mmCIF file of C-alpha atoms in Angstrom:
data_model
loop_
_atom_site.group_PDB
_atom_site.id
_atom_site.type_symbol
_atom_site.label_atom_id
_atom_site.label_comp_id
_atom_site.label_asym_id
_atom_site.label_seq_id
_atom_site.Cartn_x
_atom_site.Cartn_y
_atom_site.Cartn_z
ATOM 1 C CA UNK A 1 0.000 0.000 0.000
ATOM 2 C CA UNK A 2 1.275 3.341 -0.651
ATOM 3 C CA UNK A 3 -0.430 6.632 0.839
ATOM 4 C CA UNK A 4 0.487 10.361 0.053
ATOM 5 C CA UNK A 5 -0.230 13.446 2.024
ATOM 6 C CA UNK A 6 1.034 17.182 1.943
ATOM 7 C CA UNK A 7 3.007 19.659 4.287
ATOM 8 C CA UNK A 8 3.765 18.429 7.373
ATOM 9 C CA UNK A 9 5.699 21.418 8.650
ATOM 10 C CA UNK A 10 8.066 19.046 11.890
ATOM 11 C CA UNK A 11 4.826 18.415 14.281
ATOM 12 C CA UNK A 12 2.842 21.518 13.472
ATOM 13 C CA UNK A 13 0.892 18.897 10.669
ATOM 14 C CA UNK A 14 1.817 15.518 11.848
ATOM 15 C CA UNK A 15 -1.804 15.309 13.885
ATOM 16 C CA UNK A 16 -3.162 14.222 10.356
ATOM 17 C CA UNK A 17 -1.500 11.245 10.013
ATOM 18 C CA UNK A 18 -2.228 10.035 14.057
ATOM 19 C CA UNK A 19 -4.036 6.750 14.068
ATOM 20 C CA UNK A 20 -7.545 8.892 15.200
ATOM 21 C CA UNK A 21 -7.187 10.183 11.268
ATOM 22 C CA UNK A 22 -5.091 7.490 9.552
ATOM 23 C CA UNK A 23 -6.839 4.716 10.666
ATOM 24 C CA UNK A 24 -5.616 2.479 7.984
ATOM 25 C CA UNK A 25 -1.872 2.840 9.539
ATOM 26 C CA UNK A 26 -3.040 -0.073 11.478
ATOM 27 C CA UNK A 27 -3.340 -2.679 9.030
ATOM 28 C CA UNK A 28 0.175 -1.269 7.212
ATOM 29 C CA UNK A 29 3.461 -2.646 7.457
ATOM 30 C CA UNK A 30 6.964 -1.548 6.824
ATOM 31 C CA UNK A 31 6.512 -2.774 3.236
ATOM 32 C CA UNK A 32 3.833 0.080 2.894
ATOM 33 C CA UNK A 33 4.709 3.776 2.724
ATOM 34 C CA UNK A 34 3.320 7.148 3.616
ATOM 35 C CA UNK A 35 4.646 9.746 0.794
ATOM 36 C CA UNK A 36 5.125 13.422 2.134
ATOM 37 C CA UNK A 37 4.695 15.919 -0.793
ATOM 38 C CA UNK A 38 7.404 18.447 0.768
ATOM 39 C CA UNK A 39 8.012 20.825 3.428
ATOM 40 C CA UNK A 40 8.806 17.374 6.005
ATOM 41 C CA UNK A 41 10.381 19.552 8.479
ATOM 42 C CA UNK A 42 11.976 16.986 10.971
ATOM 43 C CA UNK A 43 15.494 17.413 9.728
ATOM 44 C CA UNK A 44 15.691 21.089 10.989
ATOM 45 C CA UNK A 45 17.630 21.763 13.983
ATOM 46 C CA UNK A 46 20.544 19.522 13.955
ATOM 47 C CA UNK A 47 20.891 17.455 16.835
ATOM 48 C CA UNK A 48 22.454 14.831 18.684
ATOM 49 C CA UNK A 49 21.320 11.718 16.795
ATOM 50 C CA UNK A 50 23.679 12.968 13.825
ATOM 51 C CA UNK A 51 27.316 12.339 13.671
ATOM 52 C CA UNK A 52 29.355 14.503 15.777
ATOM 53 C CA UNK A 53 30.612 16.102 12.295
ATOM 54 C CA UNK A 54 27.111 17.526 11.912
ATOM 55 C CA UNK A 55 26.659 20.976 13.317
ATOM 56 C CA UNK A 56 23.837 21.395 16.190
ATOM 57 C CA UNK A 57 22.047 24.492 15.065
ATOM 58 C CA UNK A 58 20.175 25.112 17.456
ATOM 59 C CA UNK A 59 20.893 23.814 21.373
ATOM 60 C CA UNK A 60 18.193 25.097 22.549
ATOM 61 C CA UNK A 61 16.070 22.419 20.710
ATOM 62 C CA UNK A 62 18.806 20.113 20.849
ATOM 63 C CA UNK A 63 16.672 16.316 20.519
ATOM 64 C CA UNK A 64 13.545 17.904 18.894
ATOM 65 C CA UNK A 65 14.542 16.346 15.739
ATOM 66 C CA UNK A 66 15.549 13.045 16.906
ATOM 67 C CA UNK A 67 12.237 12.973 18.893
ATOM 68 C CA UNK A 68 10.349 13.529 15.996
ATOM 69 C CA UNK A 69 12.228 11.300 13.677
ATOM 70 C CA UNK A 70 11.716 8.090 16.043
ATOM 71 C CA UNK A 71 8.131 8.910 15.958
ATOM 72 C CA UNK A 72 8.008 8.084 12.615
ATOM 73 C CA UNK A 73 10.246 5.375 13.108
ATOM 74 C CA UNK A 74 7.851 3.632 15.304
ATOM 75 C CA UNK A 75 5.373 3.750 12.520
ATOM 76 C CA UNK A 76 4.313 0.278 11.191
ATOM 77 C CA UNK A 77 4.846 2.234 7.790
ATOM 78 C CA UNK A 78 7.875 3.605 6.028
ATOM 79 C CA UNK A 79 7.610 7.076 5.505
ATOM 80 C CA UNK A 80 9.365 8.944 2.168
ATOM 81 C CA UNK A 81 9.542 12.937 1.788
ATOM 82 C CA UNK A 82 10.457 14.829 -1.056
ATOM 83 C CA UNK A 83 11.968 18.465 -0.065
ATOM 84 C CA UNK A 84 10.083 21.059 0.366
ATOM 85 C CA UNK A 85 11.054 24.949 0.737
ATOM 86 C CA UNK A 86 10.980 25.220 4.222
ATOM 87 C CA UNK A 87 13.504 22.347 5.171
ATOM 88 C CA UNK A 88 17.194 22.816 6.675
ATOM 89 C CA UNK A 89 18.655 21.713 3.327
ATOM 90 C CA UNK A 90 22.304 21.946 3.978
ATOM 91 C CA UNK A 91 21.425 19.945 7.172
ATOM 92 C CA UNK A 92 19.364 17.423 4.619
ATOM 93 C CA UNK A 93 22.355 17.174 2.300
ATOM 94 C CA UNK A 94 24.814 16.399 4.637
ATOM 95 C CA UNK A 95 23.209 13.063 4.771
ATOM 96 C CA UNK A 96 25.417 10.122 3.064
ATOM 97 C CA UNK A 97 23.565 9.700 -0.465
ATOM 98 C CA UNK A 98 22.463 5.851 -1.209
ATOM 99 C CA UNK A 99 20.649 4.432 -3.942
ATOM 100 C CA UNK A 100 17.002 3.231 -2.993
ATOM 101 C CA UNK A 101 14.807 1.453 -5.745
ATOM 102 C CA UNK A 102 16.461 2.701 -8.591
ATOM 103 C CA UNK A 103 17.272 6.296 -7.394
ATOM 104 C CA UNK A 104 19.336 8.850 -5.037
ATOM 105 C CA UNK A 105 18.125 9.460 -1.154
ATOM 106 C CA UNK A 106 19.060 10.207 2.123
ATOM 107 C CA UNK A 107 18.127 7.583 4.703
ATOM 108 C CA UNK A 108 17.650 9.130 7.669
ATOM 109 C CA UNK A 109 16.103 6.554 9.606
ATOM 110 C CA UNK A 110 15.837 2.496 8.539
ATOM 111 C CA UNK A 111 12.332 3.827 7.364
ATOM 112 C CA UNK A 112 12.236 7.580 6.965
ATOM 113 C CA UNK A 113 13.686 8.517 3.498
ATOM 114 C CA UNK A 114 14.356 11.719 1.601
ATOM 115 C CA UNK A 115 13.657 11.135 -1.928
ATOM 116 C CA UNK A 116 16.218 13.008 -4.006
ATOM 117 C CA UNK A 117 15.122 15.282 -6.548
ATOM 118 C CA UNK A 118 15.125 14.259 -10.238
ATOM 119 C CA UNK A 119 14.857 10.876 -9.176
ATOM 120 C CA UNK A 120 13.248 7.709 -11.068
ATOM 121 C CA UNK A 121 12.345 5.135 -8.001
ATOM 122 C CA UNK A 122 10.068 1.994 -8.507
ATOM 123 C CA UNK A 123 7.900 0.857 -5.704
ATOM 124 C CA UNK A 124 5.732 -1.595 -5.361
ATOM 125 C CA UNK A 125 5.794 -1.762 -9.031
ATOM 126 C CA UNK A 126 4.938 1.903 -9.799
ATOM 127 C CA UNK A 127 7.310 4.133 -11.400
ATOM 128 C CA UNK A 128 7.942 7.582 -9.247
ATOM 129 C CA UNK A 129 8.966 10.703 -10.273
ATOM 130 C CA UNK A 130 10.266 13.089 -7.668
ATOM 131 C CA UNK A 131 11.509 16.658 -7.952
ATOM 132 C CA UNK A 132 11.488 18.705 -4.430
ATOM 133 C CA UNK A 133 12.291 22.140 -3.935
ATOM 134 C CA UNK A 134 10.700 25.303 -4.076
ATOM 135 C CA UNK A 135 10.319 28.893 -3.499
ATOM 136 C CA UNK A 136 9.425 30.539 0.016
ATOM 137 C CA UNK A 137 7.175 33.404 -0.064
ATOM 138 C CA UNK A 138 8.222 34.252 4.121
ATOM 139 C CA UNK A 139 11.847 34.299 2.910
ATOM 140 C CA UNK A 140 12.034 38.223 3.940
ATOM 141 C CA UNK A 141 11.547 37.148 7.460
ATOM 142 C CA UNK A 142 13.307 34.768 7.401
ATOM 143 C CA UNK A 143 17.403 33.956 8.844
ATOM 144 C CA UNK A 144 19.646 33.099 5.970
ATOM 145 C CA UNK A 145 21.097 29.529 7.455
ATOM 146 C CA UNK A 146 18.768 29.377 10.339
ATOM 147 C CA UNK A 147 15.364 29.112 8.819
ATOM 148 C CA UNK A 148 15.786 29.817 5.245
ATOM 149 C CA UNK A 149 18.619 28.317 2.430
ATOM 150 C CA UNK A 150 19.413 28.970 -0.736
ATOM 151 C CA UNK A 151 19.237 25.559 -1.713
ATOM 152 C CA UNK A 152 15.195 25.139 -1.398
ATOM 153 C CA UNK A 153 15.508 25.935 -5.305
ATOM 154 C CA UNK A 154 17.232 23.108 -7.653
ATOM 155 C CA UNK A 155 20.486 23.996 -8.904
ATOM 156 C CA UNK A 156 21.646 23.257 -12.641
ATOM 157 C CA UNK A 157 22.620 19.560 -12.029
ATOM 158 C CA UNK A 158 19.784 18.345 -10.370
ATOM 159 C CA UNK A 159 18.290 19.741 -13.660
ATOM 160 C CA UNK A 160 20.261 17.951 -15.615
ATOM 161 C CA UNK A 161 19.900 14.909 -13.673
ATOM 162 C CA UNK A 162 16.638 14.911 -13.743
ATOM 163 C CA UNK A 163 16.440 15.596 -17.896
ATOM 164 C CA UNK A 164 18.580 12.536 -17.864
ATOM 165 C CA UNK A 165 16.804 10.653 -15.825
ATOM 166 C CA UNK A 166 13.218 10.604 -17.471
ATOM 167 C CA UNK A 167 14.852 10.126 -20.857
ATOM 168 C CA UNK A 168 16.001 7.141 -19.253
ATOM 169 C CA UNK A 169 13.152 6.008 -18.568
ATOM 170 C CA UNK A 170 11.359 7.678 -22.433
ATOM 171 C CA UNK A 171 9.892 10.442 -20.021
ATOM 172 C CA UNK A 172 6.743 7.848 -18.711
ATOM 173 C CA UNK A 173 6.366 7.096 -15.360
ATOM 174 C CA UNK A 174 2.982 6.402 -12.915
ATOM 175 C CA UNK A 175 3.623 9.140 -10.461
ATOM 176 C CA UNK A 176 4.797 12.540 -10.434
ATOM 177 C CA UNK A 177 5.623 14.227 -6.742
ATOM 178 C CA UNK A 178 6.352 17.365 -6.192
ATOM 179 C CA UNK A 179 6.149 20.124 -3.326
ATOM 180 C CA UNK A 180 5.426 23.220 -6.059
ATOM 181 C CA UNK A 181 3.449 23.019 -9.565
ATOM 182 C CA UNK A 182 4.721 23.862 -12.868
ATOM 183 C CA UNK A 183 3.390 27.392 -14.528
ATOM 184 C CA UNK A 184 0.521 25.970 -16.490
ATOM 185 C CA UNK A 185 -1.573 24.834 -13.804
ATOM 186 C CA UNK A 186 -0.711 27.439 -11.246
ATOM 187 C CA UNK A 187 -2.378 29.697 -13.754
ATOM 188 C CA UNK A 188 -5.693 27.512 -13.133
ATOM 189 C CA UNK A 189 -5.057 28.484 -9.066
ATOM 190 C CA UNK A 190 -7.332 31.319 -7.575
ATOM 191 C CA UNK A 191 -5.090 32.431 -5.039
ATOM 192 C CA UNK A 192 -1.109 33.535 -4.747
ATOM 193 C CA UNK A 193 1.523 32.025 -6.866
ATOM 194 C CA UNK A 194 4.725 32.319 -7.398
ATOM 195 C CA UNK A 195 6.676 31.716 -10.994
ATOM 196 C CA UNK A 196 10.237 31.226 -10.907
ATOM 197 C CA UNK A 197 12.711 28.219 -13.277
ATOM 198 C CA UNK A 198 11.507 25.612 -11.090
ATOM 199 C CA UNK A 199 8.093 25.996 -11.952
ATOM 200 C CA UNK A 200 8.904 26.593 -15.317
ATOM 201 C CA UNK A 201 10.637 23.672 -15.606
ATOM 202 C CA UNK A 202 7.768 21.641 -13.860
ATOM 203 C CA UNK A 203 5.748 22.807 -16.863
ATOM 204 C CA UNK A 204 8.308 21.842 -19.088
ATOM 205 C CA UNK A 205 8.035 17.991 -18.255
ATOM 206 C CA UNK A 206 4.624 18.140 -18.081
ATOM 207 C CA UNK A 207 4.641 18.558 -21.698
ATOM 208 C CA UNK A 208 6.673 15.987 -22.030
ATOM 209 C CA UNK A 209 5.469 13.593 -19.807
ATOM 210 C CA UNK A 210 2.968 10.552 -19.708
ATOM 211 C CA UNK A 211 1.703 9.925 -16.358
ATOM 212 C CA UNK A 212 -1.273 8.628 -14.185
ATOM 213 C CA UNK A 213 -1.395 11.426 -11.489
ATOM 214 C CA UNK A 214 0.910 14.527 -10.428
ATOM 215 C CA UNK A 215 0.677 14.753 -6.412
ATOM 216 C CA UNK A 216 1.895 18.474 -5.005
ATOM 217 C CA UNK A 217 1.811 20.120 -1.966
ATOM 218 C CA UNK A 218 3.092 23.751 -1.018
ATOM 219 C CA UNK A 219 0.186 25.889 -1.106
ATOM 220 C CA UNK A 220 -2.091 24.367 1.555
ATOM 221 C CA UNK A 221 -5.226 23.806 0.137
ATOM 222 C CA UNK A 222 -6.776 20.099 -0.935
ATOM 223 C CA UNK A 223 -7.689 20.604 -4.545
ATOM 224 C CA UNK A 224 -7.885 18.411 -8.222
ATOM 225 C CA UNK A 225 -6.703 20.180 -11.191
ATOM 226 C CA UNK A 226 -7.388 17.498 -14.324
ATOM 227 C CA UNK A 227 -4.202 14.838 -13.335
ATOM 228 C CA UNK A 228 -2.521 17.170 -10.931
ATOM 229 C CA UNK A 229 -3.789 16.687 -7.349
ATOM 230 C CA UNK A 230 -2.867 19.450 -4.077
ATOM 231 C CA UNK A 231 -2.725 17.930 -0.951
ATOM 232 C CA UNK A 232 -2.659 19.888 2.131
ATOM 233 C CA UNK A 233 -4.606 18.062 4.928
ATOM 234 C CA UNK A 234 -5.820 14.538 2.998
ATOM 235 C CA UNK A 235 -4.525 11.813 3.034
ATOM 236 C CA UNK A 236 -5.666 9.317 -0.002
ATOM 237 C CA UNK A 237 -4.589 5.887 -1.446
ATOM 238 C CA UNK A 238 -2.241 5.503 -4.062
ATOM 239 C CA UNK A 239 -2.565 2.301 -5.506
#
């Protein structure tokens, strides 16, 4: 079984996916997953269940993360993130990369698991196309290194790799996950947007690309656009 949900912000969201709303957790195993459409939040701090090499950013909240993280850990489910915009990405990237069904992550638990962006995975038969990342609107008010990084926004390799990646693969997959949308269907959205290359490049493939369903989070709302589906507070079946 494979479920997908949206933001989860660290534990300002993660109510949504207690057993009171995600009943069907109960029945899942570690074979199963819960996908996490950006903006996962638990690697943020830095803390003490990292290697000493890894910089605590923050003392004061020194074993929020590694709280959080074994919370998910106890899951009878394996949960996968892509990368939002609000994530400590430097912190994120410092993680040893492995390759996962047929693509790049982090691992940073036995079953919590950063899928990279412009990634190809297959699981449980389904092909998966991730590409995190994503522009922060609160970035003004926000600390450069401390709550905001560059790096929320793809840089010219992961580009690349991900180009390289769906041509691998003749640009068809089942499943497209994002955190942000591509230009041509925030233009169908009502409320703010915000256009920059990533979402111009998310358009890009979209013309390109044969899929089943696109699953996005980032602007917190639950809403179907054709084969592109927002998630904010829902969580729904995959497969």
């Amino acid at each position: 079984m494979i479920y997908i949900t949206g933001d989860m912000h660290g534990d300002f969201e993660i109510e949504k996916i207690n057993t009171k709303h995600f009943f069907m957790q109960k029945n899942m195993t570690k074979s199963d997953y819960l996908i996490v459409c950006g903006d996962f939040g638990a690697v943020w701090y830095g803390d003490k269940h990292i290697p000493d090499s890894y910089e605590i950013l923050d003392e004061k909240n020194a074993g929020k993360d590694a709280y959080l993280l074994n919370q998910y850990e106890k899951r009878n489910f394996t949960t996968l993130f892509v990368d939002g915009n609000h994530e400590n990405h430097d912190l994120l990237n410092s993680y040893p990369t492995e390759i996962w069904n047929g693509g790049k992550v982090h691992k940073i638990r036995e079953s919590v698991i950063h899928l990279m962006r412009g990634q190809v995975y297959t699981i449980d038969g389904l092909k998966f196309f991730t590409m995190g990342g994503a522009s922060s609107t609160d970035s003004e008010w926000r600390e450069p290194g401390k709550s905001w990084w560059s790096a929320e926004l793809p840089n010219d390799s992961e580009y690349e790799e991900a180009r390289k990646n769906l041509e691998k693969n003749n640009y068809t997959v089942d499943y497209v996950v994002t955190h942000c949308i591509g230009n041509n269907v925030m233009d169908q959205m009502r409320f703010s947007r915000t256009y920059d290359k990533l979402t111009a490049f998310l358009e890009e493939i979209d013309r390109k690309l044969t899929y089943k369903k696109w699953f996005f989070g980032h602007y917190h709302n639950d809403t179907i656009y054709g084969k592109h589906e927002m998630l904010y507070d829902r969580v729904i079946k995959i497969n």
